[in-house]
Amino acid sequence: LRMAFESTEEPLSSEEHENCKQKCQNYKLSISSLSNTSIFEIIERDSKNKLNGEESNPRIGQYATSDCNAFINVLKSSLGSGLLAMPHAFKNAGLLVGCLGTFVLGIVCAHCTYILVKSSQELCFQLKKTHLNYPDTAECAVRYCNKGKYARFASLARKITNVCIVLPHYGVGVIYVLLAAATFKQILEAHFGFDYDIRWYILATTVPLLPVGTVREMKYMMPFSALANMFLLFGLTLTMYYTLQDLPPVSSRPLFSGIDTFPLFISTVLFGMEGIGVILPIENSMKNPQNFLGCTGIFNSAMFFMVALSVVMGFFGYVKYGDAVQGSVTLNLPDTILAELVKTLVAIAILCTYGLQVMAAAQVFWGGLHTHVTKEGECLAYYAMRLVMIAGHITVAILVPQLSPVISLIGAVGLTLLGFTIPAIIETLTFWDSGLGLGNWILWKNICLWCLALFTLVSGTYVSCVQISEAYS
């Protein structure tokens, strides 16, 4: 995750950009002739001609992640608490609309991720970079669009992208706290007769969250991550087993639940499937990045698997539990020993991966804070920042202890911006100099994506806030 916020190489400066323009002039190419072709593409093409037509791609061979590992990493980026929320998403849509809507949203999410990776690869090729992360890609797209006309907004684009990355990661931390607290509350009430408000359990989760949430080095998080992966895989398998037992008739559930709750369905599905914040780091680490995209590429294969699994979990989970389904389907499991073990393992897995969510957001926060801290107080300031972040998660969870609307709210606010809006903007800017004008279908396609993002943002946020407010009325 840290690679999503750090880059080993800085984008080209304005001075270097001007030098490239001068090179083009030396090649006797006027700037006016570059309206449909990037200046960096022309320079690169000239270099390739000197190599007797052999393509020199600086991305190939720099990192050693295999295609199989990349496939697994893409799956891991989206499989988790979002998958457990899919039955509740189907509750807000109905069986038929839920299935169709999940496939459609899966295609849209896959396309937005595709255009982000494609744009990043194009910019890497033009700028002769080995890789660009998400903020780098946004900054470079703005800096070099239309021959550098909007370069003054490049740093702003990076900051906005970082904020949009932080929002869902920080929000997921709140969801992890709520899910763990709800699980432990259910288990203790069923077997020990405890009857306390969920806010006390949220406060109690501070104890395990402090050591996990303050780990600074990624290498120390690996044991927690490996343990979480095993627990989560075991928990998902047994959850599916319980879900498929003694299913009621499919006809007992509606095909469409109504338009009022449909925005919640969209937001929850986006939360469950969007791992776009870590897709570029995965692609950047591949030994053969050219295998990532394409109809049968790694990403499409992984996305098809994720969408199919989401449909299966959502469909059968809603058929099994109906309107009683909760924000995480594990909370609907019976009070048997094995089922309680599943709940416990999933809760532990969530707590083990909590540190990764904090670490991802901390990279951005610390990037803006470390320049204001002295060298002597740097360590103390960093851990103080991490403690404040954990306290923020606990505080928000105590104020809004409803799991389902919080999931929808995070999906509506964070992932529509990060997953739909910004990739469409980046593609438009990256390929604008290649003839992407008003008559090009790609521009109108991206406008449709912006409209979809706006609808999801407004409607999903409104309905989620209404549900949260109803809990206090």
Coordinates of C-alpha atoms in Angstrom, one line a residue:
L1 CA 0.0 0.0 0.0
R2 CA 2.9 2.4 0.7
M3 CA 3.8 2.4 -3.0
A4 CA 0.4 4.0 -3.6
F5 CA 1.7 7.2 -2.0
E6 CA 5.5 7.1 -2.6
S7 CA 7.5 7.4 -5.8
T8 CA 11.1 6.7 -6.3
E9 CA 11.3 9.2 -9.1
E10 CA 9.9 12.7 -9.3
P11 CA 7.9 13.8 -12.4
L12 CA 9.7 16.0 -14.9
S13 CA 10.0 19.6 -13.8
S14 CA 8.8 22.6 -15.8
E15 CA 12.4 23.3 -16.8
E16 CA 12.9 19.7 -18.2
H17 CA 9.6 20.1 -20.0
E18 CA 10.9 23.3 -21.7
N19 CA 14.1 21.4 -22.6
C20 CA 12.0 18.8 -24.3
K21 CA 10.2 21.5 -26.3
Q22 CA 13.6 22.8 -27.4
K23 CA 14.6 19.4 -28.6
C24 CA 11.5 19.3 -30.7
Q25 CA 12.4 22.6 -32.2
N26 CA 15.9 21.3 -32.9
Y27 CA 14.2 18.4 -34.8
K28 CA 12.6 21.2 -36.9
L29 CA 9.2 20.4 -35.5
S30 CA 7.0 23.4 -34.7
I31 CA 4.9 23.3 -31.6
S32 CA 1.8 24.0 -33.7
S33 CA 2.3 20.7 -35.5
L34 CA 2.0 18.8 -32.2
S35 CA -1.7 19.3 -31.7
N36 CA -2.4 15.6 -32.2
T37 CA 0.8 14.1 -30.9
S38 CA 2.7 14.4 -27.6
I39 CA 6.1 16.0 -27.8
F40 CA 7.5 13.2 -25.6
E41 CA 6.0 10.6 -28.0
I42 CA 7.9 12.2 -30.9
I43 CA 11.2 12.1 -29.0
E44 CA 10.6 8.5 -27.9
R45 CA 9.8 7.6 -31.5
D46 CA 13.0 9.1 -32.7
S47 CA 14.9 7.1 -30.1
K48 CA 13.2 3.9 -31.2
N49 CA 14.2 4.6 -34.8
K50 CA 17.8 4.7 -33.7
L51 CA 17.3 1.2 -32.1
N52 CA 16.4 -0.2 -35.5
G53 CA 12.7 -0.4 -34.7
E54 CA 13.1 -2.2 -31.4
E55 CA 10.7 -0.9 -28.8
S56 CA 12.5 0.4 -25.7
N57 CA 10.0 0.2 -22.8
P58 CA 11.6 1.4 -19.6
R59 CA 8.9 -0.4 -17.5
I60 CA 9.9 -4.0 -18.5
G61 CA 12.2 -5.9 -16.3
Q62 CA 12.5 -3.5 -13.4
Y63 CA 10.5 -5.5 -10.9
A64 CA 10.0 -9.2 -10.3
T65 CA 6.4 -9.8 -9.4
S66 CA 5.0 -12.7 -11.4
D67 CA 1.7 -12.7 -13.2
C68 CA 0.3 -15.2 -10.7
N69 CA 1.2 -13.1 -7.7
A70 CA -0.2 -10.0 -9.4
F71 CA -3.5 -11.9 -9.9
I72 CA -3.6 -12.8 -6.3
N73 CA -2.8 -9.3 -5.1
V74 CA -5.6 -7.8 -7.2
L75 CA -8.0 -10.3 -5.6
K76 CA -6.8 -9.5 -2.2
S77 CA -7.3 -5.7 -2.8
S78 CA -11.0 -6.1 -3.1
L79 CA -11.9 -9.3 -1.1
G80 CA -12.7 -8.6 2.5
S81 CA -15.3 -6.8 4.5
G82 CA -16.9 -5.5 1.3
L83 CA -17.7 -9.0 0.1
L84 CA -19.4 -9.7 3.4
A85 CA -21.6 -6.7 2.9
M86 CA -22.9 -7.9 -0.5
P87 CA -26.0 -9.6 0.9
H88 CA -27.1 -6.3 2.5
A89 CA -26.4 -4.6 -0.9
F90 CA -28.8 -7.1 -2.5
K91 CA -31.4 -6.3 0.2
N92 CA -31.4 -2.7 -1.1
A93 CA -31.8 -3.8 -4.8
G94 CA -33.6 -7.1 -5.0
L95 CA -32.4 -10.4 -6.5
L96 CA -32.7 -9.6 -10.2
V97 CA -31.7 -5.9 -10.0
G98 CA -28.9 -6.9 -7.6
C99 CA -27.4 -9.4 -10.0
L100 CA -27.7 -7.2 -13.1
G101 CA -26.5 -4.1 -11.2
T102 CA -23.5 -5.9 -9.8
F103 CA -22.4 -7.0 -13.2
V104 CA -22.9 -3.6 -14.7
L105 CA -21.0 -1.8 -11.9
G106 CA -18.3 -4.4 -12.1
I107 CA -17.8 -3.6 -15.8
V108 CA -17.8 0.2 -15.0
C109 CA -15.3 -0.3 -12.2
A110 CA -13.1 -2.5 -14.4
H111 CA -13.2 0.0 -17.2
C112 CA -12.3 2.9 -14.9
T113 CA -9.4 1.0 -13.5
Y114 CA -8.4 0.0 -17.1
I115 CA -8.3 3.7 -18.3
L116 CA -6.3 4.6 -15.2
V117 CA -3.6 2.0 -15.8
K118 CA -3.6 2.7 -19.6
S119 CA -3.1 6.4 -18.9
S120 CA -0.3 5.7 -16.4
Q121 CA 1.4 3.4 -18.9
E122 CA 1.1 6.1 -21.6
L123 CA 2.6 8.7 -19.4
C124 CA 5.4 6.4 -18.4
F125 CA 6.2 5.8 -22.0
Q126 CA 6.1 9.5 -22.9
L127 CA 8.2 10.6 -19.8
K128 CA 10.5 7.6 -19.9
K129 CA 9.6 6.6 -16.3
T130 CA 9.7 3.1 -14.9
H131 CA 6.4 3.6 -13.0
L132 CA 4.0 6.2 -11.8
N133 CA 1.7 5.8 -8.8
Y134 CA -1.8 7.3 -8.6
P135 CA -0.9 10.8 -7.5
D136 CA 2.0 10.9 -9.9
T137 CA -0.3 9.9 -12.8
A138 CA -2.8 12.7 -11.9
E139 CA 0.0 15.3 -11.6
C140 CA 1.7 14.4 -14.9
A141 CA -1.6 14.2 -16.7
V142 CA -2.4 17.8 -15.7
R143 CA 1.2 19.1 -16.1
Y144 CA 1.7 17.9 -19.7
C145 CA -1.9 18.2 -21.1
N146 CA -2.2 20.6 -24.0
K147 CA 1.5 21.3 -24.2
G148 CA 1.7 22.2 -20.5
K149 CA -1.0 24.8 -20.5
Y150 CA -2.4 23.7 -17.2
A151 CA 0.9 22.9 -15.5
R152 CA 0.2 25.4 -12.7
F153 CA -2.6 23.1 -11.5
A154 CA -0.4 20.0 -11.4
S155 CA 0.5 20.1 -7.7
L156 CA -3.2 20.8 -6.8
A157 CA -4.2 17.7 -8.8
R158 CA -1.7 15.6 -6.7
K159 CA -3.1 17.0 -3.5
I160 CA -6.7 16.3 -4.5
T161 CA -5.9 12.8 -5.5
N162 CA -4.1 12.2 -2.2
V163 CA -7.2 13.4 -0.3
C164 CA -9.4 11.1 -2.4
I165 CA -7.1 8.2 -1.6
V166 CA -7.1 9.0 2.1
L167 CA -10.9 9.3 2.4
P168 CA -11.8 5.6 1.7
H169 CA -8.8 4.2 3.5
Y170 CA -9.5 6.2 6.6
G171 CA -13.2 5.4 6.3
V172 CA -12.4 1.7 6.0
G173 CA -10.6 1.9 9.4
V174 CA -13.9 3.1 10.9
I175 CA -15.7 0.2 9.3
Y176 CA -13.2 -2.3 10.7
V177 CA -13.7 -0.9 14.2
L178 CA -17.5 -1.2 13.8
L179 CA -17.4 -4.8 12.4
A180 CA -15.0 -6.0 15.1
A181 CA -17.0 -4.4 17.9
A182 CA -20.4 -5.7 16.5
T183 CA -18.9 -9.2 16.3
F184 CA -17.5 -9.3 19.8
K185 CA -20.7 -7.8 21.2
Q186 CA -22.8 -10.5 19.5
I187 CA -20.6 -13.4 20.8
L188 CA -20.3 -12.1 24.4
E189 CA -24.1 -11.5 24.6
A190 CA -24.9 -14.9 23.3
H191 CA -22.6 -16.9 25.6
F192 CA -21.9 -14.7 28.6
G193 CA -25.1 -12.7 28.9
F194 CA -23.4 -9.3 28.6
D195 CA -25.8 -6.5 27.7
Y196 CA -23.8 -3.4 27.0
D197 CA -24.2 -0.7 24.3
I198 CA -22.1 -1.3 21.2
R199 CA -20.2 1.9 22.0
W200 CA -18.5 0.2 25.0
Y201 CA -17.3 -2.5 22.7
I202 CA -16.0 0.1 20.2
L203 CA -14.1 1.7 23.0
A204 CA -12.7 -1.7 24.1
T205 CA -11.3 -2.3 20.6
T206 CA -8.8 0.5 21.3
V207 CA -6.7 -2.1 23.3
P208 CA -5.9 -4.4 20.3
L209 CA -5.9 -1.5 17.8
L210 CA -3.1 0.5 19.5
P211 CA -0.2 -2.0 18.9
V212 CA -1.4 -2.9 15.4
G213 CA -2.2 0.7 14.4
T214 CA 1.1 2.1 15.4
V215 CA 3.4 -0.2 13.5
R216 CA 5.6 2.0 11.3
E217 CA 7.5 -0.3 9.1
M218 CA 5.6 -2.3 6.4
K219 CA 7.8 -5.4 7.0
Y220 CA 6.5 -5.7 10.5
M221 CA 3.0 -5.8 9.2
M222 CA 3.6 -8.8 7.0
P223 CA 3.0 -11.5 9.7
F224 CA -0.3 -9.8 10.6
S225 CA -1.3 -9.6 7.0
A226 CA -0.5 -13.3 6.4
L227 CA -2.4 -14.3 9.4
A228 CA -5.4 -12.2 8.4
N229 CA -5.4 -13.7 4.9
M230 CA -5.6 -17.2 6.3
F231 CA -8.4 -16.3 8.8
L232 CA -10.4 -14.4 6.2
L233 CA -10.2 -17.2 3.6
F234 CA -11.3 -19.7 6.2
G235 CA -14.1 -17.4 7.4
L236 CA -15.4 -16.7 3.9
T237 CA -15.5 -20.4 3.1
L238 CA -17.4 -21.3 6.2
T239 CA -19.7 -18.3 5.8
M240 CA -20.6 -19.5 2.3
Y241 CA -21.2 -23.0 3.7
Y242 CA -23.7 -21.7 6.3
T243 CA -25.3 -19.5 3.7
L244 CA -26.1 -22.3 1.4
Q245 CA -27.7 -24.5 4.1
D246 CA -31.5 -24.8 4.1
L247 CA -32.2 -22.0 1.6
P248 CA -35.8 -20.7 1.4
P249 CA -37.5 -20.5 -2.0
V250 CA -36.0 -17.8 -4.3
S251 CA -39.5 -16.6 -4.9
S252 CA -39.7 -15.4 -1.3
R253 CA -37.5 -12.5 -2.1
P254 CA -38.4 -9.5 -4.3
L255 CA -36.7 -9.0 -7.7
F256 CA -36.6 -5.3 -7.1
S257 CA -36.6 -3.6 -3.7
G258 CA -37.5 -0.1 -4.8
I259 CA -35.8 3.0 -6.0
D260 CA -35.5 4.6 -2.5
T261 CA -32.7 2.2 -1.4
F262 CA -31.1 1.7 -4.8
P263 CA -28.4 4.3 -4.2
L264 CA -27.3 2.3 -1.1
F265 CA -26.9 -0.7 -3.3
I266 CA -24.6 1.2 -5.7
S267 CA -22.5 2.6 -2.9
T268 CA -22.1 -0.8 -1.1
V269 CA -21.2 -2.6 -4.3
L270 CA -18.6 0.1 -5.0
F271 CA -17.2 -0.3 -1.6
G272 CA -17.0 -4.1 -2.1
M273 CA -15.3 -4.1 -5.5
E274 CA -13.1 -1.0 -5.6
G275 CA -9.5 -1.6 -4.9
I276 CA -8.3 1.0 -7.4
G277 CA -6.1 2.8 -4.9
V278 CA -3.6 -0.2 -4.9
I279 CA -4.0 -1.3 -8.5
L280 CA -1.2 0.9 -9.9
P281 CA 1.3 -0.3 -7.3
I282 CA 0.4 -3.9 -8.2
E283 CA 0.9 -3.1 -11.9
N284 CA 4.1 -1.2 -11.2
S285 CA 5.6 -4.1 -9.4
M286 CA 5.0 -6.6 -12.3
K287 CA 7.8 -8.2 -14.2
N288 CA 5.6 -8.1 -17.3
P289 CA 3.2 -5.1 -17.0
Q290 CA 2.0 -5.6 -20.6
N291 CA 0.1 -8.7 -19.3
F292 CA -1.9 -6.7 -16.9
L293 CA -4.5 -5.3 -19.3
G294 CA -6.3 -6.8 -22.2
C295 CA -9.4 -9.0 -22.6
T296 CA -7.7 -12.0 -21.0
G297 CA -5.3 -10.0 -19.0
I298 CA -4.6 -10.3 -15.3
F299 CA -6.9 -7.5 -14.2
N300 CA -9.9 -8.5 -16.2
S301 CA -9.5 -12.1 -15.1
A302 CA -9.4 -11.1 -11.5
M303 CA -12.2 -8.7 -11.9
F304 CA -14.5 -11.3 -13.4
F305 CA -13.8 -13.6 -10.5
M306 CA -14.5 -10.9 -8.0
V307 CA -17.8 -9.9 -9.6
A308 CA -18.9 -13.5 -9.9
L309 CA -18.1 -14.1 -6.2
S310 CA -19.8 -10.9 -5.2
V311 CA -23.0 -12.0 -7.1
V312 CA -22.9 -15.4 -5.5
M313 CA -22.4 -14.1 -2.0
G314 CA -25.0 -11.3 -2.4
F315 CA -27.6 -13.5 -4.1
F316 CA -27.5 -16.5 -1.7
G317 CA -26.9 -14.3 1.4
Y318 CA -30.1 -12.3 0.7
V319 CA -32.1 -15.4 -0.2
K320 CA -31.0 -17.0 3.1
Y321 CA -31.5 -14.2 5.5
G322 CA -33.9 -11.8 3.7
D323 CA -34.5 -8.4 5.2
A324 CA -32.9 -9.5 8.4
V325 CA -29.5 -9.6 6.8
Q326 CA -27.0 -7.3 8.5
G327 CA -24.1 -5.1 7.3
S328 CA -21.8 -8.1 7.5
V329 CA -23.4 -11.5 6.7
T330 CA -21.2 -13.1 9.4
L331 CA -23.4 -11.3 12.0
N332 CA -26.3 -13.5 10.7
L333 CA -24.6 -16.8 11.4
P334 CA -26.1 -19.0 14.1
D335 CA -24.7 -19.2 17.7
T336 CA -23.0 -22.6 17.2
I337 CA -19.4 -23.2 18.1
L338 CA -18.2 -23.4 14.5
A339 CA -20.2 -20.3 13.5
E340 CA -18.8 -18.3 16.5
L341 CA -15.3 -19.4 15.5
V342 CA -16.0 -18.0 12.0
K343 CA -17.1 -14.7 13.5
T344 CA -14.1 -14.6 15.7
L345 CA -11.6 -15.4 13.0
V346 CA -13.1 -12.7 10.7
A347 CA -13.0 -10.1 13.4
I348 CA -9.3 -11.0 14.2
A349 CA -8.5 -10.8 10.5
I350 CA -10.1 -7.4 10.3
L351 CA -8.1 -6.2 13.3
C352 CA -4.9 -7.6 11.8
T353 CA -5.3 -5.7 8.6
Y354 CA -6.3 -2.5 10.4
G355 CA -2.7 -1.4 10.5
L356 CA -2.5 -1.4 6.8
Q357 CA -5.4 1.0 6.5
V358 CA -3.8 3.3 9.0
M359 CA -0.4 3.1 7.4
A360 CA -1.8 4.0 4.0
A361 CA -3.5 7.1 5.2
A362 CA -0.6 8.0 7.5
Q363 CA 1.8 8.2 4.5
V364 CA -0.3 11.1 3.1
F365 CA -0.8 12.8 6.4
W366 CA 2.9 12.6 7.3
G367 CA 3.9 13.9 3.9
G368 CA 2.2 17.2 4.8
L369 CA 3.3 17.3 8.5
H370 CA 7.0 16.2 8.5
T371 CA 8.2 19.5 7.1
H372 CA 6.8 21.3 10.2
V373 CA 8.6 19.0 12.7
T374 CA 12.1 19.2 13.9
K375 CA 14.5 16.3 13.4
E376 CA 14.6 15.7 17.1
G377 CA 10.9 15.5 17.5
E378 CA 10.1 13.6 14.3
C379 CA 9.7 10.2 15.9
L380 CA 7.4 11.5 18.7
A381 CA 5.4 13.5 16.2
Y382 CA 4.9 10.6 13.9
Y383 CA 3.5 8.3 16.6
A384 CA 1.4 11.1 18.0
M385 CA -0.1 11.5 14.6
R386 CA -0.9 7.7 14.4
L387 CA -2.5 7.8 17.9
V388 CA -4.7 10.7 16.8
M389 CA -5.7 8.8 13.7
I390 CA -6.7 5.8 15.8
A391 CA -8.6 8.0 18.2
G392 CA -10.4 9.5 15.2
H393 CA -11.5 6.1 14.1
I394 CA -12.8 5.3 17.6
T395 CA -14.6 8.6 17.9
V396 CA -16.3 8.4 14.6
A397 CA -17.4 4.8 15.2
I398 CA -18.8 5.9 18.6
L399 CA -20.7 8.8 17.1
V400 CA -22.0 6.7 14.1
P401 CA -22.2 3.0 15.3
Q402 CA -24.4 1.8 12.4
L403 CA -22.3 -0.4 10.1
S404 CA -24.5 -0.6 7.0
P405 CA -25.0 3.2 6.3
V406 CA -21.3 3.9 7.1
I407 CA -20.3 1.3 4.4
S408 CA -22.6 3.0 1.9
L409 CA -21.4 6.5 2.9
I410 CA -17.7 5.5 2.3
G411 CA -18.6 4.0 -1.0
A412 CA -20.6 7.0 -2.1
V413 CA -18.1 9.7 -1.1
G414 CA -14.7 8.1 -1.4
L415 CA -14.9 5.6 -4.1
T416 CA -17.0 7.5 -6.6
L417 CA -14.3 10.2 -6.7
L418 CA -11.3 7.8 -6.6
G419 CA -12.8 5.1 -8.8
F420 CA -14.9 7.0 -11.4
T421 CA -14.2 10.7 -11.5
I422 CA -10.4 11.0 -11.3
P423 CA -9.7 8.1 -13.8
A424 CA -12.0 9.7 -16.3
I425 CA -10.3 13.1 -15.9
I426 CA -6.9 11.5 -16.2
E427 CA -7.7 9.7 -19.4
T428 CA -9.2 12.9 -20.9
L429 CA -6.1 14.9 -20.1
T430 CA -3.6 12.2 -21.1
F431 CA -5.0 11.7 -24.5
W432 CA -6.3 15.2 -25.2
D433 CA -3.3 16.0 -27.4
S434 CA -4.0 12.9 -29.5
G435 CA -7.2 14.3 -31.0
L436 CA -9.6 13.8 -28.0
G437 CA -11.9 16.7 -28.9
L438 CA -15.7 17.3 -28.7
G439 CA -16.3 14.9 -31.6
N440 CA -14.5 12.0 -29.9
W441 CA -16.7 9.3 -28.3
I442 CA -14.2 8.8 -25.5
L443 CA -14.8 12.3 -24.2
W444 CA -18.6 11.8 -24.1
K445 CA -18.1 8.4 -22.5
N446 CA -16.1 10.1 -19.7
I447 CA -18.8 12.7 -19.4
C448 CA -21.2 9.9 -18.7
L449 CA -18.9 8.5 -16.1
W450 CA -18.8 11.9 -14.4
C451 CA -22.6 12.1 -14.4
L452 CA -22.8 8.6 -12.9
A453 CA -20.2 9.6 -10.2
L454 CA -22.2 12.7 -9.4
F455 CA -25.5 10.8 -9.1
T456 CA -23.9 8.2 -6.9
L457 CA -22.1 10.8 -4.8
V458 CA -25.2 12.9 -4.2
S459 CA -27.9 10.2 -3.8
G460 CA -25.7 7.7 -1.9
T461 CA -24.5 10.3 0.5
Y462 CA -28.1 11.6 1.1
V463 CA -29.7 8.2 1.7
S464 CA -26.8 7.1 3.9
C465 CA -27.1 10.3 6.0
V466 CA -30.9 9.8 6.3
Q467 CA -30.4 6.3 7.6
I468 CA -27.8 7.5 10.1
S469 CA -30.1 10.3 11.3
E470 CA -33.0 7.9 11.7
A471 CA -31.0 6.0 14.3
Y472 CA -31.0 9.1 16.5
S473 CA -34.6 10.0 16.0

